[in-house]
PDB file of C-alpha atoms in Angstrom:
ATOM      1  CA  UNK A 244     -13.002  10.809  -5.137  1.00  0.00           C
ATOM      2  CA  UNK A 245     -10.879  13.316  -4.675  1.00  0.00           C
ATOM      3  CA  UNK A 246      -7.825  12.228  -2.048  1.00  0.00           C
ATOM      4  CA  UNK A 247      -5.408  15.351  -0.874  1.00  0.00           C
ATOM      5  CA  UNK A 248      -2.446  15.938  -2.772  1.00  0.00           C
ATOM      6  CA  UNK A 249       0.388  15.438  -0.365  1.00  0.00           C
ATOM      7  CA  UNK A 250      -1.068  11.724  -0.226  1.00  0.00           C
ATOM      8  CA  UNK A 251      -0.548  10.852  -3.415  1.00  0.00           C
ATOM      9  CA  UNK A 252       2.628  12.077  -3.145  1.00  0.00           C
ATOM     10  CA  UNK A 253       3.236  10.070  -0.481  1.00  0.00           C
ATOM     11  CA  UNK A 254       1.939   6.715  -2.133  1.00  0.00           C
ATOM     12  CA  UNK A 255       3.943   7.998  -4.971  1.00  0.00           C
ATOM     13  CA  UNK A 256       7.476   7.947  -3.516  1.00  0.00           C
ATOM     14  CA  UNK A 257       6.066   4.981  -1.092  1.00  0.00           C
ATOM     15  CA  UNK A 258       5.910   3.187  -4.242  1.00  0.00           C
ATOM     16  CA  UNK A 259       7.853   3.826  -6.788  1.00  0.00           C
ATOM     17  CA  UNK A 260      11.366   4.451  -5.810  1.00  0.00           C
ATOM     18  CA  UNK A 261      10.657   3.365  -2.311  1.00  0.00           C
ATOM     19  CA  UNK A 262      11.992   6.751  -1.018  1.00  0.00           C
ATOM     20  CA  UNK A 263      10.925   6.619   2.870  1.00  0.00           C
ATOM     21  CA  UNK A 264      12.140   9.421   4.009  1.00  0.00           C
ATOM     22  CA  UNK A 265      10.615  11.680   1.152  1.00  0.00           C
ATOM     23  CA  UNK A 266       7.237  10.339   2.820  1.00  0.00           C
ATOM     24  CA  UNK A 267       8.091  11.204   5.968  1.00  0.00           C
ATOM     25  CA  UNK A 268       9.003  15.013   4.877  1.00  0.00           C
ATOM     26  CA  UNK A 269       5.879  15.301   2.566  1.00  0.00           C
ATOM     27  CA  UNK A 270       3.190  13.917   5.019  1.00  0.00           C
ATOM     28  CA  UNK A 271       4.549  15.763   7.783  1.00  0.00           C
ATOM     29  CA  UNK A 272       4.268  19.235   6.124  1.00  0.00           C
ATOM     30  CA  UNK A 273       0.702  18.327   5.310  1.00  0.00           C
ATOM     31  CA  UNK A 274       0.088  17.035   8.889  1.00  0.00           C
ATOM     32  CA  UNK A 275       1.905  20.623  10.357  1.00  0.00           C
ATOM     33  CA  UNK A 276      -0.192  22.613   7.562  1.00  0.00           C
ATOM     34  CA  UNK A 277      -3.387  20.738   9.032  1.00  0.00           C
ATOM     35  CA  UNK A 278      -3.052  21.829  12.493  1.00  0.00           C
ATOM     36  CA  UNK A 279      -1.285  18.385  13.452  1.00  0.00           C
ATOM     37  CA  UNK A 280      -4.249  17.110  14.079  1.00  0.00           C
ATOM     38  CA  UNK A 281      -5.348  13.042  15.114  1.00  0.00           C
ATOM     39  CA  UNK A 282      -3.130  10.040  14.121  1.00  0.00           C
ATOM     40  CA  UNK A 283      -3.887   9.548  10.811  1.00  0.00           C
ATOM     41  CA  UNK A 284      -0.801  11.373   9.046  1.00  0.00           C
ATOM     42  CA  UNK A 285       1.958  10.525  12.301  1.00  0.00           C
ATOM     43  CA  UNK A 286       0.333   6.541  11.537  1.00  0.00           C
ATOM     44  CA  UNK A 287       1.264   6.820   7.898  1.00  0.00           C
ATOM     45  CA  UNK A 288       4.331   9.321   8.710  1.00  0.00           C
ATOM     46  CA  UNK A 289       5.999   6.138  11.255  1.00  0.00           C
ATOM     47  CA  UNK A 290       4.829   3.693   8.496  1.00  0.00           C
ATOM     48  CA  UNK A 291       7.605   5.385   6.496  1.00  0.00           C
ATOM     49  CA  UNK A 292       9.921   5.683   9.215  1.00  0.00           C
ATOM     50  CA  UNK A 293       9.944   2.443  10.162  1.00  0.00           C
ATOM     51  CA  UNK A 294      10.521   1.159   6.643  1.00  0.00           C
ATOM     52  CA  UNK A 295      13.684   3.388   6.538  1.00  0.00           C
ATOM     53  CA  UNK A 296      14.830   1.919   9.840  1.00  0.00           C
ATOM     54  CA  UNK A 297      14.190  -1.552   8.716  1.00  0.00           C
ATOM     55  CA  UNK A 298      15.452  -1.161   5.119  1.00  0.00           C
ATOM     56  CA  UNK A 299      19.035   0.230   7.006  1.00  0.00           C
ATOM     57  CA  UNK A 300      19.224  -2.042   9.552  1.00  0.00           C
ATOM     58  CA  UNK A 301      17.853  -0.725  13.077  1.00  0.00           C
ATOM     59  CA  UNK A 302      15.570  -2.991  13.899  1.00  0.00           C
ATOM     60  CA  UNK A 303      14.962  -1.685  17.119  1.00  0.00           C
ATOM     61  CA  UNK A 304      13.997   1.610  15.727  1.00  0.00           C
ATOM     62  CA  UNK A 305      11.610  -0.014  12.935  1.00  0.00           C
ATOM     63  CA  UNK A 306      10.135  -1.842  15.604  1.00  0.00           C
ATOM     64  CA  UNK A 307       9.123   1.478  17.768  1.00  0.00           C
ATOM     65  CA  UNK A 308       8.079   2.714  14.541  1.00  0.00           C
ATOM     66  CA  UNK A 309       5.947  -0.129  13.185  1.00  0.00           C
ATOM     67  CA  UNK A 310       3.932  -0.628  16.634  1.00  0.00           C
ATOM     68  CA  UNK A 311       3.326   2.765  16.884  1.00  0.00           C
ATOM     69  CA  UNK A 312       2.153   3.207  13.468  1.00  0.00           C
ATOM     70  CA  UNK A 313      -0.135   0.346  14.334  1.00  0.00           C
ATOM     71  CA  UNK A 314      -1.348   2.135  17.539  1.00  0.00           C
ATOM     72  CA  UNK A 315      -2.230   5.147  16.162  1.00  0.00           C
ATOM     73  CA  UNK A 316      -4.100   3.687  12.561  1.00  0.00           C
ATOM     74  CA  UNK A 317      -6.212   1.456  14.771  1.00  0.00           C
ATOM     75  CA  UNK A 318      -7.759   4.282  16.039  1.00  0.00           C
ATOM     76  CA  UNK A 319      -8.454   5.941  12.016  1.00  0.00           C
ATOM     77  CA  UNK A 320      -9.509   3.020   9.738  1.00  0.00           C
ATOM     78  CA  UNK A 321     -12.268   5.076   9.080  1.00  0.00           C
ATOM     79  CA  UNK A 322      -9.993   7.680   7.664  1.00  0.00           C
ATOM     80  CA  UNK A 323      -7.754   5.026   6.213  1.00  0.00           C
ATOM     81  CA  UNK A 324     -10.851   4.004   4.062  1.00  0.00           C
ATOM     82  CA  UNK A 325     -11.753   7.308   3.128  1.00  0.00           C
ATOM     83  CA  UNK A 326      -7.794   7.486   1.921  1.00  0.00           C
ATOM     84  CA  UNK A 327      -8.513   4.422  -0.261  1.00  0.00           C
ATOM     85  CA  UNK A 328      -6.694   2.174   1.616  1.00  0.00           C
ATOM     86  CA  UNK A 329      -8.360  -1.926   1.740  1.00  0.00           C
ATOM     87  CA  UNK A 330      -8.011  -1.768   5.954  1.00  0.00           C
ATOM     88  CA  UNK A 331      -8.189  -5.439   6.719  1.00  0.00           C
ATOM     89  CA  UNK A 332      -5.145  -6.553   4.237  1.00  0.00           C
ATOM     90  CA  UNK A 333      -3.494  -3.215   5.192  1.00  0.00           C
ATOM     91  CA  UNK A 334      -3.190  -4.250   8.858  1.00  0.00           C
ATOM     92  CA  UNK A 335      -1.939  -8.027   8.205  1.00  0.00           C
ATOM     93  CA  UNK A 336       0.355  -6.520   6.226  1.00  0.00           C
ATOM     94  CA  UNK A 337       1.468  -4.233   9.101  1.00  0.00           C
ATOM     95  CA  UNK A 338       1.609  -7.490  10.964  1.00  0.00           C
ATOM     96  CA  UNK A 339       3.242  -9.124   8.842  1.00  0.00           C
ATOM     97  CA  UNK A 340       6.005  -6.755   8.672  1.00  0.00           C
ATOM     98  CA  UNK A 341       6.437  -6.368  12.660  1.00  0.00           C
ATOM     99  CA  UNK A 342       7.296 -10.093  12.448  1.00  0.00           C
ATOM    100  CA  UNK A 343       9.805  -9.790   9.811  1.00  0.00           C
ATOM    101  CA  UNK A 344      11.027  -6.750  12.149  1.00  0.00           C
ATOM    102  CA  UNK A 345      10.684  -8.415  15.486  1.00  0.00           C
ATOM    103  CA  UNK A 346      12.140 -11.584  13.705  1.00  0.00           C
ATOM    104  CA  UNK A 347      14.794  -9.492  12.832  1.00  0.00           C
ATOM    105  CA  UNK A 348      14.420 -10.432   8.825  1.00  0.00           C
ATOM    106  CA  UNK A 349      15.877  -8.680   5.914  1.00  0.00           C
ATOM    107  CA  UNK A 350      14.082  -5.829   4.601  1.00  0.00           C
ATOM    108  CA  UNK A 351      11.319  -6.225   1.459  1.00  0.00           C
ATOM    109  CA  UNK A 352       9.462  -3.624   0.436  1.00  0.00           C
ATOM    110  CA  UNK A 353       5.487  -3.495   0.754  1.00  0.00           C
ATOM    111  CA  UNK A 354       2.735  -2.683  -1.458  1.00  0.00           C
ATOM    112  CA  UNK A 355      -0.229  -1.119   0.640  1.00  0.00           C
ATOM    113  CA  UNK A 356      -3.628  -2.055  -0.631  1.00  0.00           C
ATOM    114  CA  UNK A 357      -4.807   0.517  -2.478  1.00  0.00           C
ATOM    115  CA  UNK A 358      -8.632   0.900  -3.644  1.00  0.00           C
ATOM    116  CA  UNK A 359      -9.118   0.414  -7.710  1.00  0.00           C
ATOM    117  CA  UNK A 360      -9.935   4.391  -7.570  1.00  0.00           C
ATOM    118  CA  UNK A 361      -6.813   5.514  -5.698  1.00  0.00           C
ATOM    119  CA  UNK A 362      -4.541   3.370  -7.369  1.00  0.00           C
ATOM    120  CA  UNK A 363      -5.509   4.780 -10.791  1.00  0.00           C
ATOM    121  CA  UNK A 364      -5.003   8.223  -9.694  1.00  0.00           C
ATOM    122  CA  UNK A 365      -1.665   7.220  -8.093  1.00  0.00           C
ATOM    123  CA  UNK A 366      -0.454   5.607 -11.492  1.00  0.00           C
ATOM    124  CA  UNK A 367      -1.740   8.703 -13.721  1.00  0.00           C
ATOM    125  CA  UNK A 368       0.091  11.104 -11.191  1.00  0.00           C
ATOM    126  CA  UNK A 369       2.943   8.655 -11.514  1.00  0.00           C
ATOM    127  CA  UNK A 370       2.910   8.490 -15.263  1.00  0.00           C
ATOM    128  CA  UNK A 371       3.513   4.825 -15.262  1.00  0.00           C
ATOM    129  CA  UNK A 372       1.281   1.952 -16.258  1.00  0.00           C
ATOM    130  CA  UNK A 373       0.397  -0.954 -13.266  1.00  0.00           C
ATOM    131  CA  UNK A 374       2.880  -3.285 -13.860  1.00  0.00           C
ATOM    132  CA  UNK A 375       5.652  -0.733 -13.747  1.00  0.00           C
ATOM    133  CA  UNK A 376       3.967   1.157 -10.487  1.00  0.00           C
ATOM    134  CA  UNK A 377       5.908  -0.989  -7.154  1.00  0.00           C
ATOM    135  CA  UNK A 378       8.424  -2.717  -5.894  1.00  0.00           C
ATOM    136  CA  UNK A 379      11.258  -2.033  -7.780  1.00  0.00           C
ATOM    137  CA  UNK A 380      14.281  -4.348  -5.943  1.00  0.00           C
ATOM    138  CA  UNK A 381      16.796  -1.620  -7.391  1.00  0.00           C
ATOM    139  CA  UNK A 382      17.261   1.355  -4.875  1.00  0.00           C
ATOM    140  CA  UNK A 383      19.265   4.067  -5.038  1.00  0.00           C
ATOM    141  CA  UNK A 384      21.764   4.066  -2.271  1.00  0.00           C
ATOM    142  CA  UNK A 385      21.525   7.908  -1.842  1.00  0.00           C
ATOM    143  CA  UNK A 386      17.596   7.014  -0.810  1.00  0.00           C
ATOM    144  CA  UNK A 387      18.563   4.002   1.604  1.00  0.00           C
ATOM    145  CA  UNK A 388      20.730   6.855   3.106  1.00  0.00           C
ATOM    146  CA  UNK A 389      18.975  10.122   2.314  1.00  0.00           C
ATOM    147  CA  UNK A 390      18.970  11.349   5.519  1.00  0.00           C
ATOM    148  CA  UNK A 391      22.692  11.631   5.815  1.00  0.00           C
ATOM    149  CA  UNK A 392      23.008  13.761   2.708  1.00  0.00           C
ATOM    150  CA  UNK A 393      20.495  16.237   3.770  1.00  0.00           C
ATOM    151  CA  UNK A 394      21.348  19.788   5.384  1.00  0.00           C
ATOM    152  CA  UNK A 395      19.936  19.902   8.881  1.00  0.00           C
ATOM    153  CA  UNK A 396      21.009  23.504   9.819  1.00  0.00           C
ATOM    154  CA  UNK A 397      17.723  24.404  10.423  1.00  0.00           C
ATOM    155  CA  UNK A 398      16.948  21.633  11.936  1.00  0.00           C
ATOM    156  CA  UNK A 399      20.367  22.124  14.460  1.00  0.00           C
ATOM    157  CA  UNK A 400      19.698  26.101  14.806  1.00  0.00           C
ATOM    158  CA  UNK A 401      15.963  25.522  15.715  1.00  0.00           C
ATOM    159  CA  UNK A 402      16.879  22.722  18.450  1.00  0.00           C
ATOM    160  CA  UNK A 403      19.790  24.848  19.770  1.00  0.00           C
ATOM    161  CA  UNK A 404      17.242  27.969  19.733  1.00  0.00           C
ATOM    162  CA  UNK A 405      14.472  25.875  22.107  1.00  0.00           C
ATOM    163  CA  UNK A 406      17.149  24.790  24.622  1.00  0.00           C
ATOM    164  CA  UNK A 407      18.087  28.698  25.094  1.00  0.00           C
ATOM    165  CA  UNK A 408      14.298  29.419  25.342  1.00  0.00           C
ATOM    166  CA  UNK A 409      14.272  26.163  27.770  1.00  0.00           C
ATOM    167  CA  UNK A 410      17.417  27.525  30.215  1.00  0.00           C
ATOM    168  CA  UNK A 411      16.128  31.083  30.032  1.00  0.00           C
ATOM    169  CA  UNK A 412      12.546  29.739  31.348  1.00  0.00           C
ATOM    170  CA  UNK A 413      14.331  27.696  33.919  1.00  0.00           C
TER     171      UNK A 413
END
């Protein structure tokens, strides 16, 4: 099976050093290179998302997240299973974690149920062997807080660019 690039990627940072917000920024220039179609990739993007929330503390935000990620991959377990992912223990664990959220519990990181295939490709891209692939309770503080250190002056120059298009329109 051959599963696209950016999603081992994904499961790789998902994994391994637990670095949320590089998931977000790797499955969302996939999903924008796509055509930004369906709610496969925005699922698996707010998966991330709401892991960063919870992992930092706003619940509230993790908890928009985590239902809507829940939402959205309700409507693609087809495409989850075609991604590798074991649906049934993939959605008790999203479950699971909206409890911990809703219940306002500390933050523990996941392990999403990977087929035998896509875990083996995810440990050979990873270069580790299984026992060293997840759940690490060691994180770097600079990912718990990544998006803090990042430069958004794109991201600021292309919102203040839309609200000029926006008044000129009006």
């Amino acid at each position: 099976m051959t599963y696209p690039k950016p999603w081992i990627e994904y499961l790789v940072h998902f994994h391994r050093d637990q670095d949320y917000f590089e998931c977000h920024e790797v499955l969302e220039e996939h999903w924008k290179d796509e055509g930004m179609k369906g709610d496969l990739w925005p699922g698996l993007i707010q998966l991330a998302v709401a892991l960063y929330h919870h992992r930092r503390g706003n619940n509230n935000g993790a908890k928009r997240m985590i239902l809507s990620c829940k939402v959205k991959l309700q409507k693609e377990e087809s495409a989850l299973k075609e991604l590798g992912i074991e649906v049934e223990p993939f959605f008790e664990l999203l479950d699971k974690s909206i409890q911990k959220v809703e219940q306002q519990q500390p933050f523990e990181s996941i392990a999403l149920p990977l087929s035998t295939d896509l875990m083996h490709v995810c440990l050979l891209k990873a270069g580790v062997m299984e026992e060293e692939w997840s759940l690490s309770t060691v994180v770097d503080e600079n990912i718990v807080h990544k998006h803090s250190f990042r430069d958004r002056t794109t991201v600021i120059d292309e919102r203040n660019r839309q609200k000029l298009m926006k008044n000129r329109n009006v």
